[in-house]
Coordinates of C-alpha atoms and ligand atoms in Angstrom, one line a residue:
I1 CA 4.3 -13.2 22.0
P2 CA 7.4 -14.6 20.3
V3 CA 6.9 -16.3 16.9
D4 CA 8.4 -19.7 16.3
P5 CA 12.1 -20.0 15.6
F6 CA 12.8 -19.3 12.0
D7 CA 15.4 -19.0 9.3
L8 CA 14.8 -16.1 6.9
V9 CA 16.9 -15.7 3.8
I10 CA 16.9 -12.3 2.3
F11 CA 17.9 -12.4 -1.4
G12 CA 18.9 -8.9 -2.3
G13 CA 20.1 -8.7 1.3
T14 CA 22.4 -5.7 0.6
G15 CA 19.8 -3.8 -1.4
D16 CA 17.9 -0.6 -0.6
L17 CA 14.8 -2.3 0.7
A18 CA 16.8 -4.5 3.1
R19 CA 18.6 -1.4 4.3
R20 CA 15.6 0.9 4.7
K21 CA 12.8 -1.5 5.7
I22 CA 13.5 -5.2 6.2
L23 CA 16.5 -5.1 8.6
P24 CA 15.1 -2.2 10.7
A25 CA 11.7 -3.9 10.9
L26 CA 13.3 -7.2 12.0
Y27 CA 15.4 -5.3 14.6
Q28 CA 12.3 -3.7 16.1
R29 CA 10.6 -7.0 16.4
F30 CA 13.7 -8.5 18.0
R31 CA 13.9 -5.6 20.5
V32 CA 10.3 -6.2 21.7
G33 CA 10.9 -9.9 22.0
Q34 CA 8.8 -11.1 19.1
M35 CA 11.7 -12.3 17.0
P36 CA 13.3 -15.1 19.0
P37 CA 17.0 -14.8 19.7
D38 CA 17.8 -18.1 18.0
A39 CA 16.1 -17.0 14.7
R40 CA 18.6 -16.7 11.9
L41 CA 18.7 -14.0 9.2
I42 CA 20.8 -14.8 6.2
G43 CA 21.6 -12.0 3.8
A44 CA 22.2 -13.4 0.3
A45 CA 23.4 -11.5 -2.7
R46 CA 25.9 -11.7 -5.5
S47 CA 28.6 -9.6 -4.0
S48 CA 31.1 -11.4 -1.9
H49 CA 31.0 -10.5 1.8
D50 CA 31.2 -12.3 5.0
A51 CA 29.0 -12.3 8.1
A52 CA 31.0 -9.5 9.7
D53 CA 30.6 -7.3 6.7
Y54 CA 26.9 -8.0 6.7
R55 CA 26.5 -7.2 10.4
A56 CA 28.3 -3.9 9.8
F57 CA 25.9 -3.1 6.9
A58 CA 22.9 -4.0 9.1
E59 CA 24.2 -1.9 12.0
A60 CA 24.6 1.1 9.8
A61 CA 21.2 0.6 8.3
I62 CA 19.5 0.3 11.7
R63 CA 21.2 3.3 13.1
E64 CA 20.1 5.3 10.1
F65 CA 16.5 4.2 9.7
S66 CA 15.5 3.1 13.2
D67 CA 16.2 4.0 16.8
A68 CA 18.7 1.6 18.2
D69 CA 19.9 0.8 21.7
R70 CA 23.2 -0.8 22.1
G71 CA 22.5 -4.0 24.0
S72 CA 19.7 -5.2 21.9
L73 CA 21.4 -4.2 18.7
A74 CA 24.5 -6.3 19.4
A75 CA 22.3 -9.3 20.2
F76 CA 20.3 -8.8 17.0
L77 CA 23.4 -8.6 14.9
D78 CA 24.4 -11.9 16.3
T79 CA 21.5 -13.5 14.4
L80 CA 22.9 -12.3 11.1
D81 CA 24.8 -14.3 8.6
Y82 CA 25.7 -13.8 4.9
V83 CA 26.2 -16.0 1.8
T84 CA 27.2 -15.1 -1.6
V85 CA 24.7 -16.6 -4.0
D86 CA 24.1 -16.2 -7.7
A87 CA 20.4 -16.0 -8.3
S88 CA 20.5 -17.2 -11.8
G89 CA 23.6 -19.5 -11.6
E90 CA 24.7 -22.3 -9.3
T91 CA 27.3 -20.5 -7.2
G92 CA 26.7 -20.4 -3.4
W93 CA 23.6 -22.6 -3.1
A94 CA 25.4 -25.4 -1.3
G95 CA 26.7 -22.9 1.2
L96 CA 23.2 -21.6 1.8
A97 CA 21.9 -25.1 2.2
E98 CA 24.4 -25.7 5.0
R99 CA 23.3 -22.7 7.0
L100 CA 19.6 -23.6 7.1
Q101 CA 18.5 -25.5 10.1
P102 CA 16.0 -28.4 10.0
G103 CA 12.7 -28.3 11.9
R104 CA 12.2 -24.5 11.7
V105 CA 9.9 -22.2 9.9
R106 CA 11.8 -21.3 6.7
A107 CA 11.1 -18.2 4.5
F108 CA 12.9 -16.8 1.5
Y109 CA 12.4 -13.1 0.8
F110 CA 12.9 -12.2 -2.9
S111 CA 13.9 -8.5 -2.5
V112 CA 15.2 -8.5 -6.1
A113 CA 14.0 -7.4 -9.5
P114 CA 10.9 -9.4 -10.6
G115 CA 12.9 -10.8 -13.5
L116 CA 14.7 -13.0 -11.0
F117 CA 11.6 -14.3 -9.2
G118 CA 11.4 -17.4 -11.4
D119 CA 15.1 -18.2 -11.3
L120 CA 15.1 -17.9 -7.5
A121 CA 12.0 -20.0 -7.0
E122 CA 13.4 -22.7 -9.3
R123 CA 16.8 -22.8 -7.5
V124 CA 15.3 -22.8 -4.0
R125 CA 13.4 -25.9 -5.1
L126 CA 16.1 -27.7 -7.1
H127 CA 18.6 -27.3 -4.3
G128 CA 16.2 -29.0 -1.9
L129 CA 15.9 -25.9 0.3
A130 CA 12.1 -25.9 0.5
D131 CA 9.4 -28.2 1.8
A132 CA 5.6 -27.9 1.8
D133 CA 5.7 -25.3 4.6
T134 CA 8.4 -23.1 3.2
R135 CA 7.3 -19.5 2.4
I136 CA 8.5 -17.1 -0.2
V137 CA 7.9 -13.4 -0.1
V138 CA 7.9 -11.2 -3.2
E139 CA 7.9 -7.4 -3.5
K140 CA 6.3 -5.1 -5.9
P141 CA 6.3 -4.3 -8.7
F142 CA 4.5 -7.5 -9.4
G143 CA 4.6 -7.1 -13.2
R144 CA 3.9 -4.1 -15.3
D145 CA 0.8 -5.4 -17.0
L146 CA -1.5 -8.4 -17.0
G147 CA 0.7 -10.4 -19.2
S148 CA 3.9 -10.0 -17.2
A149 CA 2.0 -10.5 -13.9
R150 CA 0.6 -13.7 -15.2
A151 CA 4.0 -14.9 -16.3
L152 CA 5.3 -14.1 -12.8
N153 CA 2.5 -16.0 -11.2
K154 CA 3.1 -18.9 -13.4
A155 CA 6.9 -19.0 -12.8
L156 CA 6.2 -19.0 -9.0
A157 CA 3.4 -21.5 -9.2
A158 CA 5.7 -23.9 -11.0
H159 CA 7.6 -24.4 -7.7
F160 CA 5.4 -23.2 -4.9
D161 CA 1.7 -23.5 -3.9
E162 CA -0.3 -20.3 -3.7
S163 CA -0.5 -20.8 0.1
Q164 CA 3.3 -20.5 0.3
I165 CA 3.5 -17.2 -1.7
Y166 CA 3.4 -13.9 0.1
R167 CA 3.0 -10.9 -2.2
I168 CA 3.7 -7.7 -0.4
D169 CA 1.6 -4.5 -0.7
H170 CA 3.1 -2.6 2.2
Y171 CA -0.1 -0.5 2.5
L172 CA -1.9 -3.6 3.9
G173 CA 0.7 -3.7 6.7
K174 CA -0.1 -0.1 7.8
E175 CA -1.9 -0.1 11.2
T176 CA -4.6 2.4 10.0
V177 CA -5.2 0.5 6.8
Q178 CA -6.0 -2.6 8.9
N179 CA -8.1 -0.3 11.0
L180 CA -10.4 0.2 8.0
M181 CA -11.7 -3.3 8.5
A182 CA -12.0 -2.8 12.3
I183 CA -14.0 0.4 11.8
R184 CA -16.3 -1.1 9.2
F185 CA -16.9 -4.5 10.7
G186 CA -16.4 -3.9 14.4
N187 CA -19.1 -1.3 14.7
M188 CA -22.8 -1.4 14.0
L189 CA -22.9 2.3 13.4
F190 CA -21.4 2.5 9.9
E191 CA -22.2 -0.7 8.0
P192 CA -26.0 -0.2 7.6
L193 CA -25.3 3.2 5.9
W194 CA -22.4 1.9 3.8
N195 CA -24.0 1.8 0.4
S196 CA -25.2 4.0 -2.5
Q197 CA -28.5 4.7 -0.8
Y198 CA -26.8 6.8 1.9
V199 CA -23.3 7.5 0.6
D200 CA -23.0 10.2 -2.0
H201 CA -19.4 9.5 -3.0
I202 CA -16.1 8.4 -1.6
Q203 CA -12.7 10.1 -2.0
I204 CA -9.4 8.3 -1.5
T205 CA -6.3 10.5 -1.5
V206 CA -2.7 9.5 -1.1
A207 CA -0.6 12.6 -1.4
E208 CA 3.2 12.7 -1.1
T209 CA 5.6 15.6 -0.7
V210 CA 8.6 13.6 -2.0
G211 CA 9.5 13.5 -5.7
V212 CA 10.9 10.5 -7.5
G213 CA 14.2 11.0 -5.8
G214 CA 16.9 8.6 -7.0
R215 CA 14.4 6.1 -8.4
G216 CA 13.9 8.0 -11.7
E217 CA 14.9 5.1 -13.9
Y218 CA 12.3 2.7 -12.4
Y219 CA 9.6 5.4 -11.9
D220 CA 9.7 6.8 -15.4
R221 CA 8.8 3.4 -16.8
A222 CA 6.1 3.0 -14.2
G223 CA 4.3 6.3 -13.4
A224 CA 1.7 6.9 -10.7
M225 CA -0.8 4.5 -12.3
R226 CA 1.5 1.4 -12.0
D227 CA 3.5 2.6 -8.9
M228 CA 0.6 3.6 -6.7
M229 CA -2.9 3.3 -8.2
Q230 CA -2.8 -0.4 -9.4
N231 CA -1.7 -1.6 -6.0
H232 CA -1.9 0.7 -2.9
L233 CA -5.0 2.8 -3.9
M234 CA -6.7 -0.3 -5.3
Q235 CA -6.2 -2.1 -2.0
L236 CA -7.7 0.9 -0.1
L237 CA -10.6 0.9 -2.5
C238 CA -11.2 -2.8 -1.9
L239 CA -11.1 -2.5 1.9
I240 CA -13.6 0.4 1.8
A241 CA -15.9 -1.2 -0.7
M242 CA -15.9 -4.9 -0.1
E243 CA -18.7 -7.0 1.4
P244 CA -18.2 -8.2 5.0
P245 CA -16.2 -11.4 4.8
A246 CA -17.6 -14.2 6.9
K247 CA -14.5 -14.3 9.0
F248 CA -11.1 -12.6 9.2
D249 CA -9.3 -15.3 7.3
P250 CA -7.0 -15.0 4.3
D251 CA -9.2 -16.4 1.6
A252 CA -12.5 -15.0 3.0
V253 CA -11.0 -11.5 2.9
R254 CA -9.2 -11.9 -0.4
D255 CA -12.3 -13.3 -2.1
E256 CA -14.3 -10.2 -1.2
K257 CA -11.5 -7.9 -2.4
L258 CA -11.3 -9.7 -5.7
K259 CA -15.0 -9.2 -6.2
V260 CA -14.7 -5.5 -5.9
I261 CA -11.9 -5.3 -8.4
R262 CA -13.8 -7.4 -10.9
A263 CA -16.9 -5.2 -10.5
L264 CA -15.0 -2.1 -11.4
D265 CA -16.2 -0.5 -14.7
P266 CA -13.6 0.5 -17.3
V267 CA -12.7 4.2 -16.8
P268 CA -13.3 6.4 -19.8
P269 CA -10.6 9.0 -20.7
H270 CA -12.6 12.0 -19.6
H271 CA -12.8 10.5 -16.0
I272 CA -9.0 10.6 -15.7
V273 CA -6.5 13.4 -15.1
R274 CA -2.8 12.8 -15.4
G275 CA -0.3 15.3 -14.1
Q276 CA 3.4 15.8 -14.0
Y277 CA 5.2 18.1 -11.5
G278 CA 7.2 21.1 -12.5
A279 CA 10.1 22.7 -10.7
G280 CA 10.3 23.2 -7.0
D281 CA 8.5 26.1 -5.3
S282 CA 11.2 27.4 -3.0
D283 CA 13.4 24.4 -2.2
N284 CA 15.4 24.0 -5.5
Q285 CA 14.1 20.5 -6.1
P286 CA 14.2 19.4 -9.7
S287 CA 11.2 19.1 -11.9
Y288 CA 9.9 15.7 -12.8
R289 CA 11.6 15.8 -16.2
E290 CA 14.9 16.9 -14.6
A291 CA 14.6 14.2 -12.0
V292 CA 14.2 11.4 -14.5
D293 CA 16.6 13.0 -16.9
D294 CA 14.3 13.0 -19.9
P295 CA 13.1 16.5 -21.1
R296 CA 10.3 14.9 -23.0
S297 CA 9.1 12.3 -20.6
T298 CA 5.3 11.9 -20.6
T299 CA 5.1 9.7 -17.5
E300 CA 2.6 10.8 -14.9
S301 CA 3.6 11.6 -11.3
Y302 CA -0.1 12.4 -10.4
I303 CA -3.3 10.7 -11.3
A304 CA -6.9 11.4 -10.3
L305 CA -9.8 9.4 -11.6
K306 CA -13.4 8.6 -11.1
A307 CA -14.2 4.9 -10.7
H308 CA -17.5 3.1 -10.5
I309 CA -18.2 -0.3 -8.9
S310 CA -21.1 -2.0 -10.7
N311 CA -22.7 -4.0 -8.0
W312 CA -25.8 -3.7 -5.8
R313 CA -24.1 -2.0 -3.0
W314 CA -22.3 0.7 -5.0
A315 CA -24.1 1.3 -8.3
G316 CA -24.4 5.1 -8.6
T317 CA -21.8 6.1 -6.0
P318 CA -18.6 7.4 -7.6
F319 CA -15.2 6.7 -6.0
Y320 CA -12.7 9.5 -6.7
L321 CA -9.1 8.4 -6.3
R322 CA -6.0 10.5 -6.5
T323 CA -2.4 10.2 -5.8
G324 CA 0.7 12.3 -6.6
K325 CA 4.2 13.2 -5.8
R326 CA 5.6 16.7 -4.8
L327 CA 2.2 17.8 -3.5
V328 CA 1.6 20.4 -0.8
A329 CA 1.4 17.9 2.1
R330 CA 1.9 14.2 2.9
S331 CA -1.5 13.0 3.6
S332 CA -3.3 9.7 3.0
V333 CA -7.0 10.1 3.8
I334 CA -10.3 8.6 2.9
N335 CA -13.5 10.7 2.9
V336 CA -16.9 9.1 3.0
A337 CA -19.4 11.8 2.0
F338 CA -23.0 10.9 3.1
K339 CA -26.0 12.2 1.3
D340 CA -28.1 15.1 2.5
A341 CA -31.0 14.4 4.8
P342 CA -33.9 13.8 2.5
H343 CA -35.9 16.7 3.8
S344 CA -35.1 19.7 6.0
I345 CA -37.7 20.3 8.7
F346 CA -36.0 23.6 9.5
G347 CA -36.6 25.1 6.1
E348 CA -34.1 26.0 3.5
E349 CA -32.9 29.0 5.5
A350 CA -31.3 26.6 8.1
G351 CA -29.0 25.3 5.3
R352 CA -28.4 21.8 4.0
H353 CA -25.8 19.7 5.7
A354 CA -24.4 16.3 5.0
N355 CA -22.3 14.1 7.2
L356 CA -18.7 13.4 6.3
L357 CA -16.6 10.6 7.7
T358 CA -12.8 11.3 7.4
I359 CA -10.4 8.5 8.0
R360 CA -6.8 9.7 8.3
L361 CA -4.4 6.9 7.4
Q362 CA -1.2 9.0 7.7
P363 CA 0.0 11.2 9.3
N364 CA -2.0 12.2 12.4
E365 CA -3.9 8.9 12.3
G366 CA -7.5 9.2 13.4
I367 CA -11.1 9.6 12.3
T368 CA -13.4 12.6 12.2
L369 CA -17.2 12.5 11.8
R370 CA -18.7 15.8 10.8
V371 CA -22.1 16.2 12.4
T372 CA -24.7 18.9 12.2
I373 CA -26.0 20.7 15.3
K374 CA -27.8 23.9 16.1
E375 CA -25.8 27.0 15.9
P376 CA -25.7 28.4 19.4
G377 CA -27.7 31.6 20.2
P378 CA -31.2 32.9 20.3
G379 CA -31.3 33.8 16.6
G380 CA -33.6 30.9 15.4
M381 CA -32.9 27.5 14.1
R382 CA -29.7 27.6 12.2
L383 CA -27.5 24.6 11.7
V384 CA -23.8 24.3 11.8
D385 CA -21.4 21.5 11.2
V386 CA -18.9 20.4 13.9
P387 CA -16.3 17.7 13.9
L388 CA -16.5 14.7 16.2
D389 CA -12.8 14.2 16.2
M390 CA -10.6 11.4 17.4
T391 CA -6.9 11.2 17.0
F392 CA -5.6 7.7 17.7
A393 CA -2.6 9.1 19.5
E394 CA -4.8 10.9 22.0
A395 CA -7.3 8.0 22.4
L396 CA -4.8 5.2 22.6
G397 CA -1.6 6.8 23.9
P398 CA 1.7 6.8 22.2
E399 CA 1.1 3.3 20.5
G400 CA -1.8 4.9 18.6
G401 CA 0.2 7.8 17.3
D402 CA 3.4 5.9 16.4
P403 CA 2.3 2.7 14.8
P404 CA 4.9 0.1 13.9
D405 CA 6.3 0.1 10.4
A406 CA 4.2 -1.9 8.0
Y407 CA 7.1 -4.3 7.4
E408 CA 7.2 -5.3 11.0
R409 CA 3.7 -6.6 10.9
L410 CA 4.0 -8.2 7.5
I411 CA 7.3 -10.1 8.1
M412 CA 5.9 -11.5 11.3
D413 CA 2.8 -12.6 9.5
V414 CA 5.0 -14.5 7.0
I415 CA 6.5 -16.4 9.9
R416 CA 3.2 -17.0 11.5
G417 CA 1.9 -18.2 8.2
N418 CA -1.0 -15.7 7.9
Q419 CA -1.7 -14.5 4.3
T420 CA -4.6 -12.2 5.1
L421 CA -2.6 -9.0 4.5
F422 CA -0.9 -10.3 1.3
M423 CA -2.2 -10.1 -2.2
R424 CA -3.4 -13.3 -3.9
G425 CA -2.3 -14.0 -7.5
D426 CA -5.8 -13.6 -8.9
E427 CA -6.2 -10.2 -7.1
V428 CA -3.1 -8.8 -8.7
E429 CA -4.1 -10.0 -12.1
A430 CA -7.6 -8.5 -11.8
A431 CA -6.0 -5.2 -10.8
W432 CA -3.8 -5.2 -13.9
A433 CA -6.8 -6.2 -16.1
W434 CA -8.5 -3.0 -14.9
T435 CA -5.4 -0.9 -15.3
D436 CA -4.1 -2.1 -18.7
P437 CA -6.8 -0.6 -20.9
I438 CA -6.3 2.8 -19.2
I439 CA -2.6 2.8 -19.9
A440 CA -3.1 1.4 -23.4
G441 CA -5.5 4.3 -24.1
W442 CA -2.9 6.9 -23.1
E443 CA -0.3 5.2 -25.3
A444 CA -2.6 5.0 -28.3
R445 CA -3.5 8.7 -28.0
G446 CA 0.0 9.9 -27.1
D447 CA -1.5 11.5 -24.0
V448 CA 0.6 14.2 -22.3
P449 CA 0.2 14.8 -18.6
K450 CA -0.9 18.2 -17.3
P451 CA 1.8 20.1 -15.6
Y452 CA 1.3 21.1 -12.0
D453 CA 3.5 23.1 -9.6
S454 CA 5.5 21.4 -7.0
G455 CA 4.0 22.1 -3.6
S456 CA 0.5 22.5 -5.0
V457 CA -2.6 20.2 -4.7
G458 CA -2.1 18.9 -8.3
P459 CA -3.4 20.0 -11.7
A460 CA -6.5 22.2 -11.9
E461 CA -8.1 19.7 -14.2
A462 CA -8.5 17.4 -11.2
D463 CA -10.7 19.9 -9.5
Q464 CA -12.8 20.2 -12.6
L465 CA -13.3 16.4 -12.5
L466 CA -15.3 16.9 -9.3
K467 CA -16.8 20.3 -10.1
R468 CA -18.5 18.8 -13.1
D469 CA -20.3 16.6 -10.6
Q470 CA -21.0 19.5 -8.3
R471 CA -18.5 18.1 -5.8
Q472 CA -15.1 19.1 -4.5
W473 CA -12.0 17.4 -3.2
R474 CA -11.6 17.5 0.6
G475 CA -8.4 19.2 1.4
I476 CA -5.1 17.3 1.4
N477 CA -4.2 18.8 4.7
Ligands
BG6_1 C1 5.9 2.8 -2.8 C2 6.0 3.5 -4.1 O1 5.3 1.5 -3.1 O2 5.1 3.5 -1.9 C3 6.7 4.9 -3.8 O3 6.9 2.8 -5.0 C4 5.9 5.6 -2.7 O4 6.7 5.6 -5.0 C5 5.7 4.7 -1.5 O5 6.6 6.8 -2.4 C6 4.7 5.4 -0.5 O6 4.7 4.7 0.7 P1 4.5 5.4 2.1 O7 4.5 4.2 3.0 O8 5.5 6.4 2.3 O9 3.1 6.0 2.0

């Protein structure tokens, strides 16, 4: 179903995100007929280009990061225009105003450094480019601590209502992340058991094989805690732990997520392991310190921690979260480990078994439920665990195995005016309020991350974190 005709202005239109994600995502939506041919995409940046330059830029981007067919690509490029605009000066704004068409959905994508969010919001307003229905889209990082996030929220709120602000966490746009809600709230099977009475613990792993690449300068000031834990893993935790919202509507969902974040206990230092990757195994990749060009950097590229949610549903059930770069495999997975049956009628000899629900977010999207059955054969009543396994690609056909990029869903939601998959200001602030004391603690103690080998599962200390609790991480693969 096509969305309404729209004008989308991409500030930072020649930047890396536009190239890798925004333009390819819009092209894909155009190709399937969701983006109407009379929509207009206007790249805006400080450098002086014309529309033809921008079309060439977009074409190269789409060919590199998306699969393109010639006919639809040419028609898509026709929707593109470009204006030279100074985000913090007055140049170019009149030209931008001329290009915008009345009576359409209008959105401004701030794909720029957060330091410019306030300037842009102000100018969009002052130059009369926005009305009550105009939307603005902002990217992470949304601040680097509570204070800076509050300042950003305030700067945006001075010019736009919260209902107009779309804060992106691209994990929420991932098909399988949305599926977490479908699995939990679309089935009767799981929800009655989804609490500390039946769940022993939950593990959330987001493992990457890539290193910091060319983003060393940004990353070394952020680290895994700010880059991944405060946002992406926190969102996964919320979706796994939240109460059922009354309906699938933006504030109902975000209210429940906020309650989870606010119920998180502070994390003591001995429940956290920080790591930093060393040199490549066999592929000549640089170590973390080489990649960020600081031989003494103490920024973490890996973090594992044990979190507790102090509410009726979850008191007593630990949540183990970990994420890291240059690990052995790319794998985002959630494991819900159920408790043992309270009593074994088959005697101890049969062995004790517990159910495990594994939700694979990427790659190889699917779910596996480990169930206990009788070991075949005449030898008596012995038990064995077998997987009840479903890969979405097999169950649903190619659509299930090759989900659209998160940005495709999110940008279309902006045009449709649906904020459910975007973070609300108070949510972001609450997440920083939980993160800040952890980071402050490291800084006060001069904490140094544990080294780990590239291509490994991370520092050995992270295994100890679970071993102390008589538990173990479920494999990254
Ligand atoms: C980004 C982080 O938000 O997410 C990156 O800044 C990280 O460091 C990326 O690599 C991971 O996203 P994905 O979609 O590849 O899992």
